[in-house]
Each structure stands twice: as structure tokens, then as C-alpha cells.
Coordinates of C-alpha atoms in Angstrom, one line a residue:
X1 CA -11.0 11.6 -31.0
X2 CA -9.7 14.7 -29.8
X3 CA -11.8 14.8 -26.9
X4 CA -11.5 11.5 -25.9
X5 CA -7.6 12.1 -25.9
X6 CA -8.2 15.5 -23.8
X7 CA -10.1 12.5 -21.1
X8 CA -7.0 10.3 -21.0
X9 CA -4.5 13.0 -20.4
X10 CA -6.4 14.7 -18.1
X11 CA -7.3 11.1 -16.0
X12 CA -3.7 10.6 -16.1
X13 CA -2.9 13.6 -14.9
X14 CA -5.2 13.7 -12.0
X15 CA -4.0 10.3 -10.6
X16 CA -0.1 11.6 -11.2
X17 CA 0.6 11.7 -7.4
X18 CA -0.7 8.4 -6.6
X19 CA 0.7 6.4 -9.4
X20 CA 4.2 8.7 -9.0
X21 CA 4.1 7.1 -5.3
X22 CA 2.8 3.7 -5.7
X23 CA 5.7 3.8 -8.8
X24 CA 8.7 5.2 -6.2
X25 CA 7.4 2.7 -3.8
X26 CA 7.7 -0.2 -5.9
X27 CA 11.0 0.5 -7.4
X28 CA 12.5 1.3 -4.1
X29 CA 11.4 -1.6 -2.8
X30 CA 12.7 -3.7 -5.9
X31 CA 16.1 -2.2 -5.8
X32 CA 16.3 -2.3 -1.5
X33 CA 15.8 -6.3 -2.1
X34 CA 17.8 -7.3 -4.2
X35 CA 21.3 -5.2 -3.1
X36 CA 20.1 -6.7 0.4
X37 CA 19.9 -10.3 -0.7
X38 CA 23.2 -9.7 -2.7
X39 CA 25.1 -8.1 0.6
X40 CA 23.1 -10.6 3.1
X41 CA 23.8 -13.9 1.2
X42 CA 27.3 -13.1 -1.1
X43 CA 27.8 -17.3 -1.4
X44 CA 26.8 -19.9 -2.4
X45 CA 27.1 -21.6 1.4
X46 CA 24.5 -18.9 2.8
X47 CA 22.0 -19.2 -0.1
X48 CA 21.7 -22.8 0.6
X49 CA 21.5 -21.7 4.2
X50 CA 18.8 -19.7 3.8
X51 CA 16.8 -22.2 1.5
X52 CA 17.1 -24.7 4.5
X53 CA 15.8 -22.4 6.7
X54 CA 12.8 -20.5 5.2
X55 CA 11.8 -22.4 1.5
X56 CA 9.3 -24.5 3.8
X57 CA 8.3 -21.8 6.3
X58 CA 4.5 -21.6 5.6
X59 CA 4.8 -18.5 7.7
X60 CA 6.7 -17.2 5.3
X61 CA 4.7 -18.4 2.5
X62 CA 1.7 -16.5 3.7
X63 CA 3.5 -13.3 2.7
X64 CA 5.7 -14.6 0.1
X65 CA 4.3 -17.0 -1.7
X66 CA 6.1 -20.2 -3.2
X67 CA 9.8 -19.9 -4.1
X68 CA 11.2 -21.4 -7.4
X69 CA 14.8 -20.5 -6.8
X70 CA 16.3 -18.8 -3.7
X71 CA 19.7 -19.9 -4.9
X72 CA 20.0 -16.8 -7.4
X73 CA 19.5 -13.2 -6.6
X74 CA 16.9 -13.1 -9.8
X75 CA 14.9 -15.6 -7.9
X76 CA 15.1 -14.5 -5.0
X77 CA 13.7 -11.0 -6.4
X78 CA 10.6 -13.0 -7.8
X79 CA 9.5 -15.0 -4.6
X80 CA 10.3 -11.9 -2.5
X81 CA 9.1 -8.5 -4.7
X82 CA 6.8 -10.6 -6.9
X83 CA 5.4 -12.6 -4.6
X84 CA 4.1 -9.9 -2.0
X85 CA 4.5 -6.2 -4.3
X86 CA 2.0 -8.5 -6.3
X87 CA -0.8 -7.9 -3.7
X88 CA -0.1 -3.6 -3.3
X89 CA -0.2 -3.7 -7.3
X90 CA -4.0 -5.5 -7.3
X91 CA -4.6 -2.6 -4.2
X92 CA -3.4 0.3 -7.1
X93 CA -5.4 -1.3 -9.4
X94 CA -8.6 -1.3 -8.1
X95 CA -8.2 1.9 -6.4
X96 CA -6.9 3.9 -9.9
X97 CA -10.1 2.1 -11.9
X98 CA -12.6 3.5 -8.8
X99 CA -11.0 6.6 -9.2
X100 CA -11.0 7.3 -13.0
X101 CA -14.4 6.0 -13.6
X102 CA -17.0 6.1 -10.2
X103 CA -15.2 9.1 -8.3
X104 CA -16.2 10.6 -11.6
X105 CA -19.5 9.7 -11.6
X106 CA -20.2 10.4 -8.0
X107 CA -18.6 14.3 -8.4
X108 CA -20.4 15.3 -11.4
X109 CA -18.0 16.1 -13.6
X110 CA -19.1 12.9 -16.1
X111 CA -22.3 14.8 -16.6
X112 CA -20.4 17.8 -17.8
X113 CA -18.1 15.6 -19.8
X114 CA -20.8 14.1 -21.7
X115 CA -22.4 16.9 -22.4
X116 CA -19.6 18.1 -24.6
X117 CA -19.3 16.2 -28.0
X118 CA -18.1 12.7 -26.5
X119 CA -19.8 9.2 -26.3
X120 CA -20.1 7.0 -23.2
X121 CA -17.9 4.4 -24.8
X122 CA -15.0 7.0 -25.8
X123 CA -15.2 8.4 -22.4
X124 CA -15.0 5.4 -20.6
X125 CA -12.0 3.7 -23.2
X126 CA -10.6 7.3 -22.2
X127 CA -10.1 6.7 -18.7
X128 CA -9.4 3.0 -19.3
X129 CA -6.4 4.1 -21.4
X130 CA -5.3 6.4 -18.7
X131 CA -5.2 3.6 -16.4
X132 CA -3.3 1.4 -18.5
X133 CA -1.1 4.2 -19.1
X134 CA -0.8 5.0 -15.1
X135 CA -0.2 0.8 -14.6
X136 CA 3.3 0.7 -17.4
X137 CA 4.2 3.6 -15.3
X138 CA 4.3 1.3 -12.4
X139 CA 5.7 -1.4 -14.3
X140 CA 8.2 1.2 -15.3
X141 CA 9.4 1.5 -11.8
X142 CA 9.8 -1.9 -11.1
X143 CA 11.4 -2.6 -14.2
X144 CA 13.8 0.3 -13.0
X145 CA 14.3 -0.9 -9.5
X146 CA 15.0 -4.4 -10.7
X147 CA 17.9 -3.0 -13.4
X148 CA 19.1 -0.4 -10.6
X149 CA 20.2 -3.9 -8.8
X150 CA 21.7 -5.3 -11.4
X151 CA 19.5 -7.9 -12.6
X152 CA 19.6 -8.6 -16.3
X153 CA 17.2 -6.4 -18.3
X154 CA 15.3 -9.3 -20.3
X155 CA 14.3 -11.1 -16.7
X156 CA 14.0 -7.8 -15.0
X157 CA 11.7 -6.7 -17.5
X158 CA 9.6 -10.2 -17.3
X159 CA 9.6 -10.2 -13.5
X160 CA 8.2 -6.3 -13.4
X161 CA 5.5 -7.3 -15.5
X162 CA 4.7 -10.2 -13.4
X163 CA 4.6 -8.5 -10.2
X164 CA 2.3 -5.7 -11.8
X165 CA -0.2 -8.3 -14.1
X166 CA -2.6 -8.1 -10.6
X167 CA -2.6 -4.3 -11.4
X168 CA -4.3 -4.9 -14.9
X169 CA -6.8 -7.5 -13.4
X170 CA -7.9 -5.6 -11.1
X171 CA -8.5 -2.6 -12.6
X172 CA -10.8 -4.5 -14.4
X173 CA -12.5 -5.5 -11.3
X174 CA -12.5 -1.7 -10.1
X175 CA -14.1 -0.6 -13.5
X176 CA -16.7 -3.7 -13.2
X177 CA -17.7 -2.4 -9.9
X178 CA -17.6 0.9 -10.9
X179 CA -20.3 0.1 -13.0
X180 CA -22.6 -2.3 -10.7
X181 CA -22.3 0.1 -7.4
X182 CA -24.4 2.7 -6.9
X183 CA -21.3 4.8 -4.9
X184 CA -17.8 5.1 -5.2
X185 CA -17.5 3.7 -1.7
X186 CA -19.3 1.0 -2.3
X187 CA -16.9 0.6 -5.5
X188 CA -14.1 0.4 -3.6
X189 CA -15.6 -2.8 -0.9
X190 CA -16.6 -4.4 -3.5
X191 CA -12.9 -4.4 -5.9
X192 CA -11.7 -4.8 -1.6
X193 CA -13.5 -7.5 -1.5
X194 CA -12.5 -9.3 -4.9
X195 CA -9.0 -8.6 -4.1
X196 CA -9.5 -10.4 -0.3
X197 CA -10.7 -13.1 -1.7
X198 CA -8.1 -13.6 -4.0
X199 CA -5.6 -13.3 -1.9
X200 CA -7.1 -15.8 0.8
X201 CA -7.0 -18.2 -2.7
X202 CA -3.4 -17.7 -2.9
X203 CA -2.8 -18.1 0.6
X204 CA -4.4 -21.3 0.9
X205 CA -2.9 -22.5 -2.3
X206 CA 0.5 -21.5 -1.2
X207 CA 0.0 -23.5 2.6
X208 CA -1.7 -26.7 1.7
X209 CA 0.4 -29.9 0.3
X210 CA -2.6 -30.6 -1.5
X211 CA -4.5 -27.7 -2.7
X212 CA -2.0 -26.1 -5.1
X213 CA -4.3 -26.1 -7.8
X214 CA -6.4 -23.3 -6.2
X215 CA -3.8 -21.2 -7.0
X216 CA -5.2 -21.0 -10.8
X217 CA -8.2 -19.6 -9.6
X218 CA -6.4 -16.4 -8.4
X219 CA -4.6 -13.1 -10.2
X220 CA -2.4 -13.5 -7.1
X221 CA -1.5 -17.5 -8.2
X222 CA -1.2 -16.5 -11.7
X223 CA 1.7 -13.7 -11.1
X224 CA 3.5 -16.5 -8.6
X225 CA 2.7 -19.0 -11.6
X226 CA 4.8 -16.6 -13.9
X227 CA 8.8 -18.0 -12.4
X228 CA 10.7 -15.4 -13.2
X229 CA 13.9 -16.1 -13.2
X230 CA 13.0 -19.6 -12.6
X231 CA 11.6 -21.8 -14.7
X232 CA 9.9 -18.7 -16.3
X233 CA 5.7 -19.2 -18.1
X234 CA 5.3 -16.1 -20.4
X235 CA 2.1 -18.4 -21.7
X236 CA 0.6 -17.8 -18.1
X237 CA 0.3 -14.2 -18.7
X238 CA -2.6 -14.8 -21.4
X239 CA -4.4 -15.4 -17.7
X240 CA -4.4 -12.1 -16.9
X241 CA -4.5 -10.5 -20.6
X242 CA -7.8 -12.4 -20.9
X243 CA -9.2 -11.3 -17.6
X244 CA -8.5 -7.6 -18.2
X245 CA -9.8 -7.5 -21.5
X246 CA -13.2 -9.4 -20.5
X247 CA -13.6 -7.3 -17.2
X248 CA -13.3 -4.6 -19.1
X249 CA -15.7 -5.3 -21.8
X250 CA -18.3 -6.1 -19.7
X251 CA -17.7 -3.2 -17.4
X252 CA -17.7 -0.9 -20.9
X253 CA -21.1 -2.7 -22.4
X254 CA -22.2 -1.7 -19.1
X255 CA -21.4 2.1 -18.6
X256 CA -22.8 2.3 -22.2
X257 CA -26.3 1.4 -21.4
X258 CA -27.1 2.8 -17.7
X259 CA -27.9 6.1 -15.8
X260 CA -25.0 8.2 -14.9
X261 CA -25.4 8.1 -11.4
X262 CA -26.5 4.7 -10.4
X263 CA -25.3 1.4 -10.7
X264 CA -26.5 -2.1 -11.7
X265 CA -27.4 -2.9 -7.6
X266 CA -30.6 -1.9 -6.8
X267 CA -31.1 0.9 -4.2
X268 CA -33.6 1.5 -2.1
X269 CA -35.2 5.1 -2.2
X270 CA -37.8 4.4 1.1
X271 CA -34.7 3.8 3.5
X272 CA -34.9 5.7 6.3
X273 CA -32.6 8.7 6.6
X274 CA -29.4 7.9 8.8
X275 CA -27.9 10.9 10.1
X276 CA -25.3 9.3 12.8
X277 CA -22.1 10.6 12.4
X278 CA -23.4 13.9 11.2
X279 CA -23.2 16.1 14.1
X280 CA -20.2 17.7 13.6
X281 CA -17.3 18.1 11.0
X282 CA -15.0 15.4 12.9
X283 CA -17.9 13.1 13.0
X284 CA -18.6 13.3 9.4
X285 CA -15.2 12.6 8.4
X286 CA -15.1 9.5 10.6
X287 CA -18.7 8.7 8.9
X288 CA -16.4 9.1 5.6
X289 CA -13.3 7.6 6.5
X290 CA -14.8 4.3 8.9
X291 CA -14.3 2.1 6.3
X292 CA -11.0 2.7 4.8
X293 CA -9.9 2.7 8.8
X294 CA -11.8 -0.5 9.1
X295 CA -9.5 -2.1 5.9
X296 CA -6.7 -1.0 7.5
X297 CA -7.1 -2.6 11.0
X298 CA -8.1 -6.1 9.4
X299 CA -5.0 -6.2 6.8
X300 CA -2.4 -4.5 9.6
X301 CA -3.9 -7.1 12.3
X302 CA -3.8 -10.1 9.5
X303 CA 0.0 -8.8 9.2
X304 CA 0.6 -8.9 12.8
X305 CA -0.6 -12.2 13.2
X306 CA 1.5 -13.7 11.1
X307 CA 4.7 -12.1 12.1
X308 CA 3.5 -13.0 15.4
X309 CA 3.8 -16.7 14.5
X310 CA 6.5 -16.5 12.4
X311 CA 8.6 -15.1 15.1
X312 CA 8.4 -18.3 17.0
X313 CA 10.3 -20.0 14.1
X314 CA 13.1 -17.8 14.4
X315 CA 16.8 -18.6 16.1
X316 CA 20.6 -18.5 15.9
X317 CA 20.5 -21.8 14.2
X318 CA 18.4 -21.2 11.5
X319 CA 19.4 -17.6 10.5
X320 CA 22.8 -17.6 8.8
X321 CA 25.6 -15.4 11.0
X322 CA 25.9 -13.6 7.5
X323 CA 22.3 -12.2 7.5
X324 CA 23.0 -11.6 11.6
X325 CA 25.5 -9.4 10.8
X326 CA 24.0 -7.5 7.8
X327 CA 20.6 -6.9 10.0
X328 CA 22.9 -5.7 13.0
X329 CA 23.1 -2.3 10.4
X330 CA 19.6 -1.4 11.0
X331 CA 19.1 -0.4 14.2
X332 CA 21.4 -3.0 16.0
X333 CA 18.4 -5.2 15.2
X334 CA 18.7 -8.9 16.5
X335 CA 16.6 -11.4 14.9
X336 CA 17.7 -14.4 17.2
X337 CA 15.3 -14.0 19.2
X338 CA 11.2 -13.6 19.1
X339 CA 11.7 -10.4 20.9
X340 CA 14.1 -9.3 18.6
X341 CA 12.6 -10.6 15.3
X342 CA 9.5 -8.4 16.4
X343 CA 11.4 -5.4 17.2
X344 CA 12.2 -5.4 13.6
X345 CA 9.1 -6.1 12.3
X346 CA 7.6 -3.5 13.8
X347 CA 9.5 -1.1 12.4
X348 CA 7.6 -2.1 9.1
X349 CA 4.3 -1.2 11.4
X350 CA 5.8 2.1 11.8
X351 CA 5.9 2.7 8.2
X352 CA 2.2 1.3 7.7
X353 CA 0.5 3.5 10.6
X354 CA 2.6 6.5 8.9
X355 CA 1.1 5.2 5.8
X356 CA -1.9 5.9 6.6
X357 CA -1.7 9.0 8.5
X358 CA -0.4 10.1 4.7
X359 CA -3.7 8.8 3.4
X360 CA -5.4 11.1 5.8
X361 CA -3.3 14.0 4.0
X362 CA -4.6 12.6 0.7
X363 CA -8.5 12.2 1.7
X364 CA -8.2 16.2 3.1
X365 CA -6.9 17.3 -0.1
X366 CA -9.7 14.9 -2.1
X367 CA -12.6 16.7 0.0
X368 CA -10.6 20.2 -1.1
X369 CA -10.1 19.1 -4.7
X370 CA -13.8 18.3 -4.9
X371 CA -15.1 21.5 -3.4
X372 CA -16.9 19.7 -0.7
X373 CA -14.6 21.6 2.0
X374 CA -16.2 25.0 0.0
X375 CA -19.9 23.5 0.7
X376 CA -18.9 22.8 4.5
X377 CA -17.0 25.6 5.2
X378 CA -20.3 27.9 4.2
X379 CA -21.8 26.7 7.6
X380 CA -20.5 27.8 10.2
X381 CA -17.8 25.5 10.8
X382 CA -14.2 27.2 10.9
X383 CA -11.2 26.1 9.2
X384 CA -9.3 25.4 12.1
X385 CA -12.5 23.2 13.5
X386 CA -12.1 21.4 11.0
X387 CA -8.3 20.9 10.1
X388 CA -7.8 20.2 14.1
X389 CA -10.6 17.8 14.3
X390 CA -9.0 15.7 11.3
X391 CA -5.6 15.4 12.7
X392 CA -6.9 14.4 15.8
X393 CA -9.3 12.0 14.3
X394 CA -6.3 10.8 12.0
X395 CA -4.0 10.4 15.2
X396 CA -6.4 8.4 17.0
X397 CA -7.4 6.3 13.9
X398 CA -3.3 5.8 14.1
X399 CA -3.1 4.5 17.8
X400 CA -5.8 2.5 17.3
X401 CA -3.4 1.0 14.5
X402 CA -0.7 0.3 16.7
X403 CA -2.7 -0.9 19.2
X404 CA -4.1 -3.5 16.5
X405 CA -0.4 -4.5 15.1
X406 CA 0.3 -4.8 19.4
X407 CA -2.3 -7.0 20.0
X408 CA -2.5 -9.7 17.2
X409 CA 1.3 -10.0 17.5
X410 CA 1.0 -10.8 21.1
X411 CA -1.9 -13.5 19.7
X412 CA 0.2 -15.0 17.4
X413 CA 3.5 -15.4 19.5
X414 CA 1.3 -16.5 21.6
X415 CA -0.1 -19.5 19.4
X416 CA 3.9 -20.0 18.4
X417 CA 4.8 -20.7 21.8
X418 CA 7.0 -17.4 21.4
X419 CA 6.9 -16.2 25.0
X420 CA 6.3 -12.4 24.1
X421 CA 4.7 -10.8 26.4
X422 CA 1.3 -8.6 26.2
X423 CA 2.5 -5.7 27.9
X424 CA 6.1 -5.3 25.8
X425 CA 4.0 -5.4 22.8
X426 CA 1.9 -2.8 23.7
X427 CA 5.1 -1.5 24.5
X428 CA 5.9 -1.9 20.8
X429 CA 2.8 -0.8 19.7
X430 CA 3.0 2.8 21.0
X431 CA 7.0 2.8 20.1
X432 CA 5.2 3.3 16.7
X433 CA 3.6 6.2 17.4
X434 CA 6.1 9.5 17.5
X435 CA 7.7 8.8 14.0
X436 CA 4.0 8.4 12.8
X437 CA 2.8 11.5 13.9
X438 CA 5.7 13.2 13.0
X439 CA 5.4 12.8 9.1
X440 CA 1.4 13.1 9.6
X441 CA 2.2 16.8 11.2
X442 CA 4.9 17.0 8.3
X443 CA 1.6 16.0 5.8
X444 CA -0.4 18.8 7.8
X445 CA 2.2 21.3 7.2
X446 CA 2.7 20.2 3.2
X447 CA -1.3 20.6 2.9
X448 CA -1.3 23.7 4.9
X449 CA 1.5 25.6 2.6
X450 CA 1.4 23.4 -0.8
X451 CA -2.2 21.5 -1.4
X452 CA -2.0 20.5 -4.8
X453 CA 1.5 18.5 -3.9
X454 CA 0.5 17.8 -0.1
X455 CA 0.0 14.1 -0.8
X456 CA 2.7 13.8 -2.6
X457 CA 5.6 15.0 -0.2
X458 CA 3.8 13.1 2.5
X459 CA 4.1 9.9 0.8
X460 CA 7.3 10.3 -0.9
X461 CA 9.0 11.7 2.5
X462 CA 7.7 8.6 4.2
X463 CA 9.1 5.9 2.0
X464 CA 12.7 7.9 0.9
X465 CA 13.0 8.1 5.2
X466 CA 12.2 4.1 5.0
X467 CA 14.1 3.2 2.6
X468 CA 17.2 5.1 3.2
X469 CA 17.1 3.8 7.0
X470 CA 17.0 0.3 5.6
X471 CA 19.4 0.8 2.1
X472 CA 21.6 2.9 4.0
X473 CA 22.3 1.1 6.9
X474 CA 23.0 -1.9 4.8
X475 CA 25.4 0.0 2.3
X476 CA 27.1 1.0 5.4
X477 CA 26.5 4.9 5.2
X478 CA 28.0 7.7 7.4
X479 CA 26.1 7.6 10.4
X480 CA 24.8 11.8 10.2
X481 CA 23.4 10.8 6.9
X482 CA 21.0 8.1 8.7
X483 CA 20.2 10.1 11.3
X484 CA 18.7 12.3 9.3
X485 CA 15.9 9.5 8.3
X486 CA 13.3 9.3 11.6
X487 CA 13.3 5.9 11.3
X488 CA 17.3 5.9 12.9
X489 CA 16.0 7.4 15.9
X490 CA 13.1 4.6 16.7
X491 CA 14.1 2.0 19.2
X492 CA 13.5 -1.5 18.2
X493 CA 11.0 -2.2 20.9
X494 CA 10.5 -4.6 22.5
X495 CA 14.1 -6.3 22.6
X496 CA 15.2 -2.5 23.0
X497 CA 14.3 0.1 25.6
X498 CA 12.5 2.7 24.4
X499 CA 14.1 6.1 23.3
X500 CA 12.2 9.1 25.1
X501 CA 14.4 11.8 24.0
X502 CA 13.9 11.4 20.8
X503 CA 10.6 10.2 20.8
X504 CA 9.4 13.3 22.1
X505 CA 11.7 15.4 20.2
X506 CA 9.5 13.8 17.2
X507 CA 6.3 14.6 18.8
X508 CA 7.4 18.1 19.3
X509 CA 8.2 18.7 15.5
X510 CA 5.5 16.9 14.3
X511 CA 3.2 19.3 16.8
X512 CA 5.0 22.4 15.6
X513 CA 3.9 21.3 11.8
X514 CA 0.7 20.8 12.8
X515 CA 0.5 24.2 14.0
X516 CA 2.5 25.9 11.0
X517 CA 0.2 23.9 8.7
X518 CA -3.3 25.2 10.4
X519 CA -2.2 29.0 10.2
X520 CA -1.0 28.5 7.2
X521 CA -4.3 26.7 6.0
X522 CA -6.3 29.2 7.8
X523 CA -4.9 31.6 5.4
X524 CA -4.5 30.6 2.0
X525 CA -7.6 30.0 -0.6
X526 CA -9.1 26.8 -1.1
X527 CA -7.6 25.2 -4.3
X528 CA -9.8 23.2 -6.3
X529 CA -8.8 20.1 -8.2

């Protein structure tokens, strides 16, 4: 068993920065929620104003799901951090099971791990371990976020594991397709896939008056199903216990039994050759990178459509004066208005587009890791041709983004009889921009000088700067303190003007990263994974 054990550790290992960041994320998030429900709604009065004004919203509900209890801060935590966190845990899931078992596969390295004295199955419970391990580490952030609020222990503990179940189930789903796709890209559309589907289950589930039941037939429905804090079903999580352990076992049986290499789906050898997208460095990496861009236009446009037509249901009579006041903190945000409701939400879009820009960061240092920048970089492609051509790919990739989130707000204000218009969320759309590129130069610079933790500062500096904007503004903090988030410096756009100064003040630093990270790329040695 010794080397199985070597497997685990060293699958944990390798996945450290994403599950460290997925973990920070979720327990930021869990901790930012409930101290703002607690400062937003301190009575009794305002909770029941608040249940009268959004427990029916199916707007809401589309993000949210179903709440139990909006009375108590504990439920409020499960409809708000379970019902949506819910969704990024099925995301992690998948993408940790793709990792640890096709990314594998597809670099080699489970030819040379088989080779040694190990069996199929012990590899693959190896990595499934290390995944399980890498999922109570995100259960242990939750769990910690929850408690940092001040929510008892026993439901904190109950709710965390609720929110996080998805994670398990899908995992299963990620090993499954891990095992039935001939690539890891492939892998990832189909867990993508699974995961789309269940959440359009929920979504209809949670909307109709008389489809409820068809949120059984989703992971999604089954962590809503769960009440914490309200009415709480610890039986419902045998759901998800069964589903992992089957997944898995069929995924295992599998990986026991066929090549390393291929998958169960049959591929055909007599295709054609299809070079497009291979002209160039930047052109391969869009050829790499089209469909994780594609998944992020359709969920950030799904996003803005709803906000869209939820902003259309917001007023001055059915937001308490309480909440008013509280969101007046972050930015002098006014959500009285359509205009000013999406002026805040976009400043969510902001942190998505910079999001991704960070996944950018993370795919460079995957291509490095692997040693397929060692390959490339033997033609005669130079390093700065290729770290230039990335960040501008990536910065393009990110205004298409905001032009997305721009657009499919517009169309669903429009259908809300909102009155917002086109233009002013265009407007809103490129507002998004300068703080985006400013961490994705920041990401350039981290890769550039430290390549092993590049992800990880980009990713962690993105969500401290978000959450302290949002935590601190609500706690009241000195005002230096904020501004030293660039998330203070973004006007809410469009019920603000925007802010030029510092906008381009932003664009400068983020271009002076940029710069500091390609000399110092151009440098350094390559470091492998």
C-alpha cells in the first residue's frame, strides 16, 4: 500500500492551489453572508420584511433556490450559501476528478505510474481518496466560515456538508467520464454537461407550482432537500452517499479493464486532420482554451439574464430602508432602482471576468507544469511571442465577457419592463474591464516571478480584494483600508458615472505587471510540475 499512499498524497498535493482557493472562496463567502444578513436585518420587523419581499421571487429562486426559513440567520445561511455555493461545489467536483484521473492519463505520467509496482484499482482508489480528501478540505472551509459567523457548530457543520454533497457527486461524474472519454477535454464537457443539466432540473423544480418533484432527480435538489437549519433531512444525504459510491464503482470497474489512453467512446482514427487554429502560438491557445471561454460566456450571460429580470422587481417599497442603508456601504450602491440594482450586480461581473482572467494564469502555468511550453518553445517561437500573445488573447476573451454580462442584462431588463438602456449597459459592461485586467497583469507578474504559486496569488488576491470591499464596507472600516481593495475604486455603472482616473490608473499598473512579469518570464527557467 505504500505506493498507493505515495499516489494520494502526491494527487492531493498537486491540486493544493485549487482546492486551497475554491476552500478560501467558500468560507469567505459563508462568513460575508451571514455577518451581512445579521447587520442588514438585526429584527425581527425586517426579516419579515424581507420574506415578503423576495421568499416568492422566482428571480431569485433561479439563483437561490427554495427558502425554508428566512426568519433566522441559520436559515437564511442555507437558502443563500447552500442554495447557490451548492452549484460552484458540483463545478470543483467535476473539475478535481478530471484532474486527478484523465489529466493523468492524457500527460503520461499514469503509464509511468503503473509501471512501478501498483495495480490499476490502487491507483485509481489513490486518486479517488485524494479527492475525497481535497472535498472535506472544502467542507472544512465552509464549516469554518459558517462558525466564524457565529452559527452554532452542530448546524454549521450539517449545512457545510450540505452545500458541499454536489462536490462528492460529482466527482463521481468527473471520474465516470474520465473513464468513457477519450480526452481530458472531452472529460470536462461531458461532467459540464451533467452538471447543466442538473442544475436546469433544479431550476425548473424550484420555479414551477407543480413540478417540485423534479427536484429529486437532481444533486442540486437533493442539497436544497437537506433544510438546514430548517426543518433539517440528514436521511436525504444517503442520496448523494449512494450516488458517489455507485459513480465511483462503475467508473473504477471501468479504469480496471481498458487501455490507458482511450476511453469507452469510440474514436475515429480515419478523421481527417484539422489543423485550424494551429498557425501560431496565440491561435493554438485559443484552439485550447475555446471551450472553457465558450462555458464561460453561456453561464456569465445565463447570470446576466437573470439579474436582468430581476432588477425589474426591485423598489423602495419592497427593499427594507435597513438593507438601503447597509448597501449604501459599498460603493454608495442604490438598489431602488433597476439602474442601481444593476450597478451592483455588476460589480459581481467584475469579479467573474477577473475570475477568469486568473484561470488564464492557471492554464499558462498547466501548459508549463506539463512541459508542453518546453516542446513549443523548441520551435522557434520566443517567450515573449508567446506570453504577449496569451495576455492579449486572455484580455480579449475578458471583453468579450463583459460585453456578454452587457448584453443579456440589457435583454432581460428589457423583458422586465426595466427601462435600462443598451448603451449604459455597455457602459457597464466595459466599467468591468480596468479592475479585470489589473489583477490579470497582477497574475502575469505572479507567473513571471513565482510559477509554482502564480495561480494561487492570482486567485487568492482576487477574492480577499472582493471580499474585503464587500465585508469591510459593511463592518464599517476606515476608509484607506478599502481603498486599498480595487474593487473601492470601481464606479457602480450605470446609476454612477464612470471613474476615469482611476480606471486608467488601474490599466496603467496592471500594464506595468504585465511588463515586469514578461522580463521576468523571459528570464527565469521553465519549472516543471
Amino acid at each position: 500500500m505504500a505506493p498507493a499512499s505515495a499516489i494520494a498524497r502526491l494527487s492531493f498535493r498537486s491540486a493544493r492551489v485549487q482546492t486551497g482557493s475554491f476552500a478560501l472562496f467558500f468560507a469567505l463567502v459563508a462568513l460575508v453572508n451571514v455577518e451581512g444578513y445579521r447587520h442588514s436585518y438585526p429584527t425581527p420587523a425586517s426579516r419579515l420584511a424581507f420574506v415578503h419581499s423576495f421568499a416568492d421571487n422566482k428571480a431569485v429562486r433561479l439563483f437561490y433556490g427554495v427558502p425554508h426559513d428566512l426568519t433566522s440567520v441559520g436559515g437564511y445561511a442555507a437558502w443563500r450559501i447552500g442554495g447557490f455555493m451548492c452549484i460552484f461545489a458540483g463545478l470543483w467536483g467535476a473539475l478535481a476528478a478530471v484532474r486527478a484521473l484523465r489529466t493523468e492519463e492524457d500527460s503520461g505520467r499514469q503509464e509511468l505510474v503503473l509501471a512501478a509496482p501498483v495495480s490499476r484499482s490502487d491507483a485509481f482508489l489513490a486518486r479517488a481518496a485524494a479527492v475525497a480528501l481535497s472535498a472535506a478540505v472544502l467542507w472544512l472551509g465552509t464549516f469554518l466560515g459558517l462558525v466564524a459567523g457565529r452559527l452554532p457548530a452542530v448546524g454549521s457543520a450539517f449545512l457545510a456538508l450540505a452545500t458541499v454533497s454536489p462536490a462528492f457527486v460529482f466527482a463521481g461524474v468527473g471520474a465516470l467520464a474520465s473513464q468513457l472519454a477519450p480526452t481530458r477535454r472531452v472529460a470536462l464537457e461531458l461532467s459540464s454537461g451533467a452538471l447543466g443539466i442538473a442544475l436546469l432540473i433544479r431550476v425548473v423544480a424550484d420555479t414551477s407550482s407543480t413540478l417540485g418533484w423534479m427536484r429529486w432527480l437532481s444533486p442540486l435538489g437533493w442539497a436544497e432537500e437537506l433544510r438546514a437549519f430548517a426543518d433539517t433531512r440528514p436521511l436525504v444525504l444517503l442520496l448523494p452517499a449512494l450516488a458517489t459510491v455507485a459513480l465511483f464503482a462503475l467508473a473504477g470497474r471501468i479504469a480496471t479493464r481498458r487501455d490507458v489512453g482511450v476511453g469507452l467512446l469510440a474514436v475515429s482514427d480515419t478523421a481527417t486532420a484539422d489543423l485550424r487554429l494551429l498557425g501560431s502560438p496565440t491561435a493554438q491557445t485559443l484552439r485550447s482554451e475555446r471551450g472553457s471561454l465558450i462555458g464561460w460566456l453561456v453561464g456569465i450571460g445565463f447570470f446576466a439574464f437573470v439579474i436582468g429580470s430581476l432588477s425589474g422587481a426591485i423598489s423602495s417599497t419592497n427593499v427594507p430602508a435597513n438593507l438601503q442603508r447597509q448597501l449604501q456601504k459599498v460603493g454608495g450602491a442604490s438598489i431602488t432602482s433597476p439602474a442601481g440594482a444593476l450597478g451592483l450586480y455588476f460589480l459581481f461581473f467584475i469579479l467573474a471576468i477577473a475570475l477568469f482572467g486568473c484561470s488564464q494564469i492557471a492554464a499558462a502555468r498547466r501548459e508549463e507544469a506539463d512541459e508542453e511550453l518546453e516542446t513549443l518553445l523548441a520551435l522557434p517561437v520566443g517567450r515573449l511571442n508567446w506570453f504577449g500573445g496569451r495576455l492579449l488573447l486572455a484580455s480579449a476573451a475578458m471583453a468579450m465577457l463583459a460585453l456578454a454580462a452587457a448584453v443579456f442584462a440589457w435583454a432581460g431588463a428589457a423583458a422586465s419592463g426595466a427601462g435600462v438602456s443598451l448603451p449604459r449597459l455597455v457602459g457597464a459592461g466595459a466599467n468591468c474591464l480596468p479592475a479585470s485586467l489589473l489583477f490579470l497583469g497582477i497574475g502575469a507578474l505572479a507567473f513571471g516571478l513565482l510559477p509554482r504559486a502564480s495561480a494561487g496569488i492570482a486567485y487568492g488576491l482576487v477574492s480577499l480584494a472582493f471580499v474585503w470591499e464587500l465585508f469591510g464596507a459593511l463592518l464599517g472600516a476606515p476608509g484607506w483600508t478599502l481603498g486599498l481593495s480595487p474593487f473601492h475604486h470601481v464606479g457602480l455603472v450605470p446609476s454612477q458615472p464612470f471613474r476615469a482616473a482611476a480606471a486608467a490608473i488601474m490599466l496603467a499598473i496592471g500594464a506595468a505587471a504585465a511588463l515586469l512579469g514578461g522580463a521576468a518570464f523571459r528570464r527565469r527557467d521553465l519549472a516543471a510540475g
